[in-house]
Tab-separated table of C-alpha atoms in Angstrom:
chain	number	residue	atom	x	y	z
A	18	UNK	CA	59.415	121.418	256.503
A	19	UNK	CA	56.040	122.609	256.616
A	20	UNK	CA	54.399	121.109	259.740
A	21	UNK	CA	50.709	121.879	258.006
A	22	UNK	CA	51.799	120.189	254.839
A	23	UNK	CA	52.767	117.316	256.591
A	24	UNK	CA	49.627	116.920	259.394
A	25	UNK	CA	47.871	117.895	255.721
A	26	UNK	CA	48.964	114.677	254.490
A	27	UNK	CA	48.497	112.261	257.800
A	28	UNK	CA	45.260	113.052	258.089
A	29	UNK	CA	44.719	111.800	254.648
A	30	UNK	CA	44.794	107.993	255.726
A	31	UNK	CA	41.632	109.292	258.126
A	32	UNK	CA	40.569	111.773	260.739
A	33	UNK	CA	42.571	111.733	263.489
A	34	UNK	CA	42.847	113.474	267.335
A	35	UNK	CA	45.243	116.334	267.919
A	36	UNK	CA	46.800	113.980	270.342
A	37	UNK	CA	47.088	111.209	267.578
A	38	UNK	CA	48.182	113.589	264.703
A	39	UNK	CA	51.364	114.311	267.288
A	40	UNK	CA	52.101	110.905	268.126
A	41	UNK	CA	52.138	109.852	264.403
A	42	UNK	CA	54.388	112.544	263.224
A	43	UNK	CA	56.544	111.906	265.869
A	44	UNK	CA	56.998	108.166	265.005
A	45	UNK	CA	57.529	109.545	261.350
A	46	UNK	CA	59.596	112.457	261.423
A	47	UNK	CA	59.805	114.443	264.668
A	48	UNK	CA	63.123	111.492	265.889
A	49	UNK	CA	64.941	114.849	266.518
A	50	UNK	CA	62.513	117.835	267.041
A	51	UNK	CA	59.041	115.676	268.265
A	52	UNK	CA	56.584	118.319	267.792
A	53	UNK	CA	54.757	120.257	270.945
A	54	UNK	CA	51.058	119.534	271.359
A	55	UNK	CA	50.414	123.817	270.972
A	56	UNK	CA	52.352	123.220	267.912
A	57	UNK	CA	49.663	120.687	266.562
A	58	UNK	CA	46.934	122.471	268.095
A	59	UNK	CA	47.670	125.903	266.388
A	60	UNK	CA	48.632	124.406	262.926
A	61	UNK	CA	44.793	122.574	263.535
A	62	UNK	CA	43.339	125.675	264.322
A	63	UNK	CA	44.961	127.652	261.732
A	64	UNK	CA	43.914	124.769	259.029
A	65	UNK	CA	40.527	124.325	260.313
A	66	UNK	CA	40.368	128.417	259.694
A	67	UNK	CA	41.472	128.136	255.977
A	68	UNK	CA	39.253	125.568	255.634
A	69	UNK	CA	41.664	122.523	254.584
A	70	UNK	CA	40.105	120.847	257.127
A	71	UNK	CA	36.534	120.093	259.096
A	72	UNK	CA	36.134	118.895	262.535
A	73	UNK	CA	34.573	115.883	262.585
A	74	UNK	CA	33.513	114.774	265.527
A	75	UNK	CA	34.218	115.561	269.130
A	76	UNK	CA	34.181	113.387	272.124
A	77	UNK	CA	33.402	114.269	275.289
A	78	UNK	CA	35.768	113.257	277.815
A	79	UNK	CA	37.538	113.372	280.967
A	80	UNK	CA	39.811	116.219	280.226
A	81	UNK	CA	38.554	118.698	277.277
A	82	UNK	CA	36.252	117.775	274.238
A	83	UNK	CA	38.621	115.814	271.807
A	84	UNK	CA	38.296	117.395	268.565
A	85	UNK	CA	38.633	114.408	265.485
A	86	UNK	CA	39.462	116.499	262.174
A	87	UNK	CA	39.661	115.639	258.788
A	88	UNK	CA	41.024	116.541	255.858
A	89	UNK	CA	38.803	118.454	253.514
A	90	UNK	CA	38.685	118.368	249.476
A	91	UNK	CA	40.677	121.750	249.139
A	92	UNK	CA	43.578	119.450	252.002
A	93	UNK	CA	44.461	117.556	249.801
A	94	UNK	CA	44.437	119.465	246.824
A	95	UNK	CA	46.548	121.528	249.205
A	96	UNK	CA	48.793	118.685	250.314
A	97	UNK	CA	49.226	117.249	245.909
A	98	UNK	CA	50.348	120.673	245.114
A	99	UNK	CA	53.288	121.258	247.795
A	100	UNK	CA	54.205	117.534	246.972
A	101	UNK	CA	54.134	117.938	243.410
A	102	UNK	CA	56.113	121.426	243.579
A	103	UNK	CA	60.441	120.689	244.239
A	104	UNK	CA	61.881	122.047	247.077
A	105	UNK	CA	64.863	125.412	246.281
A	106	UNK	CA	67.520	124.166	246.895
A	107	UNK	CA	69.707	125.904	249.372
A	108	UNK	CA	72.612	126.930	248.716
A	109	UNK	CA	74.306	128.202	251.692
A	110	UNK	CA	75.554	130.701	250.003
A	111	UNK	CA	75.197	132.802	254.211
A	112	UNK	CA	77.432	130.281	255.696
A	113	UNK	CA	77.803	130.844	259.553
A	114	UNK	CA	80.922	128.301	258.843
A	115	UNK	CA	82.045	131.254	256.543
A	116	UNK	CA	80.569	134.038	258.643
A	117	UNK	CA	83.382	132.889	261.220
A	118	UNK	CA	86.541	131.957	260.071
A	119	UNK	CA	86.570	135.562	257.753
A	120	UNK	CA	85.969	137.013	261.848
A	121	UNK	CA	88.926	134.802	263.151
A	122	UNK	CA	90.403	136.394	260.496
A	123	UNK	CA	89.889	139.671	260.791
A	124	UNK	CA	90.124	140.278	264.407
A	125	UNK	CA	93.418	138.177	264.323
A	126	UNK	CA	92.132	134.827	266.159
A	127	UNK	CA	93.077	131.223	264.942
A	128	UNK	CA	90.728	130.816	261.667
A	129	UNK	CA	92.658	127.199	261.640
A	130	UNK	CA	91.765	126.649	265.529
A	131	UNK	CA	88.378	127.361	264.570
A	132	UNK	CA	88.673	124.846	261.112
A	133	UNK	CA	89.918	121.965	263.144
A	134	UNK	CA	87.425	122.231	265.952
A	135	UNK	CA	84.236	122.519	263.571
A	136	UNK	CA	85.557	119.344	261.772
A	137	UNK	CA	86.298	117.593	264.872
A	138	UNK	CA	82.587	118.202	265.289
A	139	UNK	CA	81.455	117.416	262.299
A	140	UNK	CA	82.982	114.151	262.677
A	141	UNK	CA	81.400	113.180	265.777
A	142	UNK	CA	77.766	113.749	264.696
A	143	UNK	CA	78.893	111.984	261.879
A	144	UNK	CA	79.960	108.803	264.184
A	145	UNK	CA	76.933	109.194	266.201
A	146	UNK	CA	74.692	109.318	262.891
A	147	UNK	CA	76.095	106.443	261.361
A	148	UNK	CA	75.640	104.590	264.710
A	149	UNK	CA	72.156	105.577	264.642
A	150	UNK	CA	71.821	104.659	261.128
A	151	UNK	CA	73.421	101.219	261.589
A	152	UNK	CA	70.879	100.576	264.470
A	153	UNK	CA	67.311	102.163	262.542
A	154	UNK	CA	64.718	101.133	260.478
A	155	UNK	CA	64.861	102.224	256.786
A	156	UNK	CA	63.417	105.106	257.260
A	157	UNK	CA	65.933	106.599	259.966
A	158	UNK	CA	68.735	105.339	257.760
A	159	UNK	CA	67.471	107.344	254.744
A	160	UNK	CA	67.045	110.819	256.826
A	161	UNK	CA	70.922	110.149	258.534
A	162	UNK	CA	72.428	109.553	255.301
A	163	UNK	CA	70.687	112.947	254.232
A	164	UNK	CA	72.664	114.274	256.900
A	165	UNK	CA	75.278	112.496	256.719
A	166	UNK	CA	75.677	113.829	253.074
A	167	UNK	CA	75.303	117.537	254.221
A	168	UNK	CA	77.843	116.941	256.811
A	169	UNK	CA	80.409	114.959	253.902
A	170	UNK	CA	80.182	118.377	252.274
A	171	UNK	CA	80.828	120.735	255.141
A	172	UNK	CA	83.866	118.231	255.553
A	173	UNK	CA	85.007	119.179	252.070
A	174	UNK	CA	84.680	122.441	252.121
A	175	UNK	CA	86.668	123.113	255.675
A	176	UNK	CA	89.140	120.987	254.165
A	177	UNK	CA	89.358	123.558	251.335
A	178	UNK	CA	88.994	126.533	253.098
A	179	UNK	CA	92.040	125.115	255.672
A	180	UNK	CA	93.933	124.600	252.668
A	181	UNK	CA	93.509	128.457	251.260
A	182	UNK	CA	93.110	130.152	254.876
A	183	UNK	CA	96.478	132.163	254.421
A	184	UNK	CA	95.458	133.236	250.773
A	185	UNK	CA	91.832	133.850	252.330
A	186	UNK	CA	93.684	135.990	254.818
A	187	UNK	CA	95.521	138.165	252.956
A	188	UNK	CA	92.245	138.931	250.768
A	189	UNK	CA	90.533	139.651	254.076
A	190	UNK	CA	93.194	141.617	255.618
A	191	UNK	CA	94.040	143.677	253.017
């Protein structure tokens, strides 16, 4: 995820302080991985330097001065360009799971047990995501569906690999 573009997009609704940007990001996108304040301010500093945001106001408070950021026309264009370009599909051709299976076979370890353990972990996470999806709002349901579909594809791959394990063992050890 592009944090800079996400923060810029949030600024299109109107000027905000870094604290408010962090809260808005976390509420919409940071359920599993909230932003750190340092990350917000480092990103805003970079966006300011690149002319994509400007300081709309500086307010004195009990602590350090609070800057309120506003998106510039260049920032609006940048977000628009980012939204218009499709994300590159990730083909997962360098899968860690595949690497572990091959290394298990090469080192004489139990690749079938590795696949079983991985399957159990995928199923555990799928149960957790399904519970979260049932209890969540529409945004949570959609993000959980995205993750569940990827996990289902991984499970299909795990089953296919388990079915072909003997053949794979012959190919990688010969």
